[in-house]
PDB file of C-alpha atoms in Angstrom:
ATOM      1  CA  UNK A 106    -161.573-112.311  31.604  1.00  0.00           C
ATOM      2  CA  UNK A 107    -159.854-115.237  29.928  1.00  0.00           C
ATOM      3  CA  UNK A 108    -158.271-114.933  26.410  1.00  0.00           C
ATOM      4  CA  UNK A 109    -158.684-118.364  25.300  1.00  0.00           C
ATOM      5  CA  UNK A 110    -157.956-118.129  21.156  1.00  0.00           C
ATOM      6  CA  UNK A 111    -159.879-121.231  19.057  1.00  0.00           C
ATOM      7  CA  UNK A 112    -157.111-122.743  17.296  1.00  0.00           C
ATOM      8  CA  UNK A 113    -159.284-125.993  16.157  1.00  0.00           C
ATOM      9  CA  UNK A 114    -162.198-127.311  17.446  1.00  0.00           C
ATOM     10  CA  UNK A 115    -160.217-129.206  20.162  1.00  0.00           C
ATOM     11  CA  UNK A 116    -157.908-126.772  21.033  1.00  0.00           C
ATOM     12  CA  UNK A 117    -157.572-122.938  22.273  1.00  0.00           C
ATOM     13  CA  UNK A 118    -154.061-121.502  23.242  1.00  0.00           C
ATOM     14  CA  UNK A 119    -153.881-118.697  25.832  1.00  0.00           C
ATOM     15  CA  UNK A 120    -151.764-116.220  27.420  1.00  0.00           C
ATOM     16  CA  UNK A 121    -150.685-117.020  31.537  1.00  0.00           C
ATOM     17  CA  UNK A 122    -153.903-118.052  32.736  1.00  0.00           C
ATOM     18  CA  UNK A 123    -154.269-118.238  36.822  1.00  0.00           C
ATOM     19  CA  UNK A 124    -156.339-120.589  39.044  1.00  0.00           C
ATOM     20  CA  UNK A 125    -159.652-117.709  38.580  1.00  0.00           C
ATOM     21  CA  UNK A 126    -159.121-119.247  34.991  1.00  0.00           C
ATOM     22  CA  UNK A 127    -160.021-122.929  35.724  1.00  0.00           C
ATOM     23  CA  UNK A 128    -163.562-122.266  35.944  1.00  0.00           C
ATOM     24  CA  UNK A 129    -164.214-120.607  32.570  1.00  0.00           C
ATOM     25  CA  UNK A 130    -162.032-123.441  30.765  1.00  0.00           C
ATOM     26  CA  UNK A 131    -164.001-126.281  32.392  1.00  0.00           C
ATOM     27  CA  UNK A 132    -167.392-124.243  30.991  1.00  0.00           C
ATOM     28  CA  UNK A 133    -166.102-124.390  27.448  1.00  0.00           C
ATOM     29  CA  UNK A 134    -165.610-128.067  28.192  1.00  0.00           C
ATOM     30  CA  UNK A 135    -161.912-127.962  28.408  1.00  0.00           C
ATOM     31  CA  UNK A 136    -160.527-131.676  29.657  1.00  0.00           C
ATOM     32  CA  UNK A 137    -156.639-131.113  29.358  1.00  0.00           C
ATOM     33  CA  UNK A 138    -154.947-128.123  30.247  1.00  0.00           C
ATOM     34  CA  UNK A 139    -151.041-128.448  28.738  1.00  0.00           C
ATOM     35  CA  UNK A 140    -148.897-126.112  30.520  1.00  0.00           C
ATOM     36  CA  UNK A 141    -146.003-124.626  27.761  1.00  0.00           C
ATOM     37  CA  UNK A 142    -144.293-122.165  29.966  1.00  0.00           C
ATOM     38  CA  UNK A 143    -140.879-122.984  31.957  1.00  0.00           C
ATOM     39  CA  UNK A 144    -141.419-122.507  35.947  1.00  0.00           C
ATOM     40  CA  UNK A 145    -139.519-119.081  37.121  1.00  0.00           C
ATOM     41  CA  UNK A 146    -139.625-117.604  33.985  1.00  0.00           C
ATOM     42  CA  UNK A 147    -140.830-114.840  35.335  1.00  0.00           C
ATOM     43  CA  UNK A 148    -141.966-113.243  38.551  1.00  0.00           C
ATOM     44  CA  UNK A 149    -145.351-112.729  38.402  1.00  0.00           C
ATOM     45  CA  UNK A 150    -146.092-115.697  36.615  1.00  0.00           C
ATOM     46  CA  UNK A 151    -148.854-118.537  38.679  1.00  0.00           C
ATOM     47  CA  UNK A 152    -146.191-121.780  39.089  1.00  0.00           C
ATOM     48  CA  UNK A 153    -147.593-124.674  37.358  1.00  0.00           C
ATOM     49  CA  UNK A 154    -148.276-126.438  40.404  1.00  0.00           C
ATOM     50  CA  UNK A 155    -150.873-123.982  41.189  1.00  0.00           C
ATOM     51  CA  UNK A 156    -152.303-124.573  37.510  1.00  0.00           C
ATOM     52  CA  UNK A 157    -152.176-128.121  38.243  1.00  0.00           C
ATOM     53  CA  UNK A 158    -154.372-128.244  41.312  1.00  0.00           C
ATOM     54  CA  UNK A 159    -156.610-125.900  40.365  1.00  0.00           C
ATOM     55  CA  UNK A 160    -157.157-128.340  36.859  1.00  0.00           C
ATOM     56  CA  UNK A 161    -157.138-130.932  39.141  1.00  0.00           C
ATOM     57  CA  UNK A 162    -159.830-129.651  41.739  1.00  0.00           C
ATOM     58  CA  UNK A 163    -162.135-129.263  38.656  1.00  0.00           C
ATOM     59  CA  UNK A 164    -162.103-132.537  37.203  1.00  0.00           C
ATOM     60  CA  UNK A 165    -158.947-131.339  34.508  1.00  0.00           C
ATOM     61  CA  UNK A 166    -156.459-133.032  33.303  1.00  0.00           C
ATOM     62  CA  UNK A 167    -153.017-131.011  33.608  1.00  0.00           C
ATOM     63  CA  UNK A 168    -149.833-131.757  31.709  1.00  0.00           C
ATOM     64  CA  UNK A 169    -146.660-129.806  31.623  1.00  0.00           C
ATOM     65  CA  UNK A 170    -144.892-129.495  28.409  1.00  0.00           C
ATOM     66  CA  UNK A 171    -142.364-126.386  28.808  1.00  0.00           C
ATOM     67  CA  UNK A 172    -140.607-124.623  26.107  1.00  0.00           C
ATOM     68  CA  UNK A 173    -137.826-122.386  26.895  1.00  0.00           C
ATOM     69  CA  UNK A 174    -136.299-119.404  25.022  1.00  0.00           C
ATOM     70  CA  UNK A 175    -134.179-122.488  23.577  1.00  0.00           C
ATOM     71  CA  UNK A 176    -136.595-123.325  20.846  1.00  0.00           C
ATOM     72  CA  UNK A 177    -138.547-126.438  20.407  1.00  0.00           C
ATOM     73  CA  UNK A 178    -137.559-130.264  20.134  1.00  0.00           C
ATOM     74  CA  UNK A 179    -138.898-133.428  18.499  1.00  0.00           C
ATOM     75  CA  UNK A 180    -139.592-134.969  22.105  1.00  0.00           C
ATOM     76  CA  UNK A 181    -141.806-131.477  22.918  1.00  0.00           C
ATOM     77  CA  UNK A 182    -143.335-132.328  19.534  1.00  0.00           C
ATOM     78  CA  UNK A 183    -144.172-135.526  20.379  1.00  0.00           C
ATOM     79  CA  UNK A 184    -145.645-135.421  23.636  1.00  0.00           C
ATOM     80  CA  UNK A 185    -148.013-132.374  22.327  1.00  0.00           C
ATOM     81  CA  UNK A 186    -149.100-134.718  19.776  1.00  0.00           C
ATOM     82  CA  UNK A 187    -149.895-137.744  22.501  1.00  0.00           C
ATOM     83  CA  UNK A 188    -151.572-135.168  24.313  1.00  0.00           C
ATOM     84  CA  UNK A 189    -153.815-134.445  22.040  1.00  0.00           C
ATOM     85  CA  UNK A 190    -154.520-137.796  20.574  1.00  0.00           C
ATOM     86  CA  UNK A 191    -155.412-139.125  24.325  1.00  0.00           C
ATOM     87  CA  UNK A 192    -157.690-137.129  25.160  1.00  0.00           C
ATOM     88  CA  UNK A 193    -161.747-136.865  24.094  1.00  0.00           C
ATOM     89  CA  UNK A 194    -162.580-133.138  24.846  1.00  0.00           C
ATOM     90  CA  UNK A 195    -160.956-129.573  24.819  1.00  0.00           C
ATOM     91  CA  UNK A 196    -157.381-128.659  25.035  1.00  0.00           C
ATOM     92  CA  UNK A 197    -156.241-125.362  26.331  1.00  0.00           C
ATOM     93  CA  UNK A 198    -152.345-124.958  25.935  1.00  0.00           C
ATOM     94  CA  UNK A 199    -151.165-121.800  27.315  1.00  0.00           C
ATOM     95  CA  UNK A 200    -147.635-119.836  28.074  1.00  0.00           C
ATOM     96  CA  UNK A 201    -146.599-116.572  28.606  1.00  0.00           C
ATOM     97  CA  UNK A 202    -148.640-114.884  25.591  1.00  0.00           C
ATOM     98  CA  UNK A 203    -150.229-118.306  23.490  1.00  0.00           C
ATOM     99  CA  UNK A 204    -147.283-117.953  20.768  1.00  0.00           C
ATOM    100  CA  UNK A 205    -145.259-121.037  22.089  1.00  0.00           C
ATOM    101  CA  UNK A 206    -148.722-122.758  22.263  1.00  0.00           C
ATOM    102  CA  UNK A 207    -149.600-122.110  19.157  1.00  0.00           C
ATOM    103  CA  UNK A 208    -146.247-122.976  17.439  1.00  0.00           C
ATOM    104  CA  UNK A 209    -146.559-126.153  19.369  1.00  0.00           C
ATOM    105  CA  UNK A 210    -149.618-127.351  18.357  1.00  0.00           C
ATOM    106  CA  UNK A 211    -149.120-126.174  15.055  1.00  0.00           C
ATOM    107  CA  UNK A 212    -145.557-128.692  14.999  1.00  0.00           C
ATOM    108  CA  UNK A 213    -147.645-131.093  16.380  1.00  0.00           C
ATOM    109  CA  UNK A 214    -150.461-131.323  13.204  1.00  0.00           C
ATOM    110  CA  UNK A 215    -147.922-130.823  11.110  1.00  0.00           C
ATOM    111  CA  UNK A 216    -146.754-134.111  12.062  1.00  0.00           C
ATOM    112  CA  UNK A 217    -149.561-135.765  12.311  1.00  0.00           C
ATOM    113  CA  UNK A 218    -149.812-134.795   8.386  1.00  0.00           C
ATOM    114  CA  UNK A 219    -152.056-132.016   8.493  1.00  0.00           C
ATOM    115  CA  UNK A 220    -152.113-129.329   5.694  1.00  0.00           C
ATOM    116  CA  UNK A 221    -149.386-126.772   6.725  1.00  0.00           C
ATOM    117  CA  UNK A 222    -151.735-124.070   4.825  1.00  0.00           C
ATOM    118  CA  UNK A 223    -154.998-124.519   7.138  1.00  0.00           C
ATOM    119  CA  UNK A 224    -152.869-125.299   9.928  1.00  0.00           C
ATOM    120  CA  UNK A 225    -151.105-121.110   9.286  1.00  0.00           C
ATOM    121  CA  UNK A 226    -154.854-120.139   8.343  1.00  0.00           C
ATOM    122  CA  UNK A 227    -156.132-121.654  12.269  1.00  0.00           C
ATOM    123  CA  UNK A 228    -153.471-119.996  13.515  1.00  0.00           C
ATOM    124  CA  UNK A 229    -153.707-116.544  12.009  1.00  0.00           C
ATOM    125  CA  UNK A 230    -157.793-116.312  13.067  1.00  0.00           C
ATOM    126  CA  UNK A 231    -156.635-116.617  16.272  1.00  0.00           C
ATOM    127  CA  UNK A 232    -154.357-113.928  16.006  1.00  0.00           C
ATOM    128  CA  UNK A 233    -151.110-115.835  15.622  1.00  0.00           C
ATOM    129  CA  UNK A 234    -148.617-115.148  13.329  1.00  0.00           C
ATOM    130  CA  UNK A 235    -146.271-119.496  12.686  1.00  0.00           C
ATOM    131  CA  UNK A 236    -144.902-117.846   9.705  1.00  0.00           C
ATOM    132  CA  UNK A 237    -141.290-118.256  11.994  1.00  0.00           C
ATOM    133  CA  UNK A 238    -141.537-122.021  12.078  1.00  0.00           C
ATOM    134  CA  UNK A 239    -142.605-122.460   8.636  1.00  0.00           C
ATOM    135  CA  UNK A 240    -140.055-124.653   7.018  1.00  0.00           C
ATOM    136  CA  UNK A 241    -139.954-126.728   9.858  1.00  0.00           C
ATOM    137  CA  UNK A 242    -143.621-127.426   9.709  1.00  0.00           C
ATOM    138  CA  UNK A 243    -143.002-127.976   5.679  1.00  0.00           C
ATOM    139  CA  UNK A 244    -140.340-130.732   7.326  1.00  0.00           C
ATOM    140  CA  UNK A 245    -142.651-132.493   9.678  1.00  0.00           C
ATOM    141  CA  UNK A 246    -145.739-132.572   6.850  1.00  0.00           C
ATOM    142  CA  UNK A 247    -143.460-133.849   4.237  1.00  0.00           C
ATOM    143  CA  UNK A 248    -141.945-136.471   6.440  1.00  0.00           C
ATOM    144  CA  UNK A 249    -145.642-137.791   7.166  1.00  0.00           C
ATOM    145  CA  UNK A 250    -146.740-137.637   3.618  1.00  0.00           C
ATOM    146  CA  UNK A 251    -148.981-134.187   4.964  1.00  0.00           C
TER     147      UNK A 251
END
């Protein structure tokens, strides 16, 4: 069973999902699938490509924004916010357990000038804990007048 998390109404963040996982996303009327886990990380984990074409066979978009054990950057930032502003429907962002996901999108309203408070309160209902990336998103919401 998939463990998709509502962290807005556009957007869930999940654990690894697997091909098997396509079909319940494109139910919940999921459009984009953004991919934030790193190839090879770890054994047992489905390569993107297989993500990809499964997305793909089911009418999905599929991007891959990975973020490594290194942390995040403004260009990972960036490109999770132009994913989300291009497309119309549902966003499912997933890595190894929805954390990086999570912390990603979260970056990624905070720079778009969302409320850092709501953003923490989305995240917590979903069972994730941004409290780690705080002052950053206090950075990004202040630089965009959020």
């Amino acid at each position: 069973m998939s463990d998709f998390r509502q962290l807005s109404e556009q957007v869930m963040a999940s654990p690894q999902i697997s091909p098997s996982d396509i079909r319940d996303a494109a139910a919940l009327g999921v459009t984009l699938i953004v991919n934030n886990r790193p190839d090879g990380e770890a054994p047992d984990q489905t390569p993107g490509s297989e993500i990809e074409q499964a997305a793909r066979d089911a009418g999905i978009e599929y991007v891959a924004i990975p973020v490594s054990s290194a942390g995040f950057s403004l260009p990972q930032v960036d490109a999770m916010r132009q994913a989300l502003d291009q497309t119309e429907g549902k966003v499912l962002a997933y890595c190894r357990s929805g954390t990086r996901s999570t912390f990603l999108w979260s970056l990624a309203q905070a720079d778009a000038g969302a409320d850092v408070s709501k953003i923490a309160e989305s995240a917590r209902q979903a069972g994730y804990d941004i409290s780690p990336i705080g002052q950053t998103l206090q950075m990004l919401a202040s630089k965009s007048g959020g």
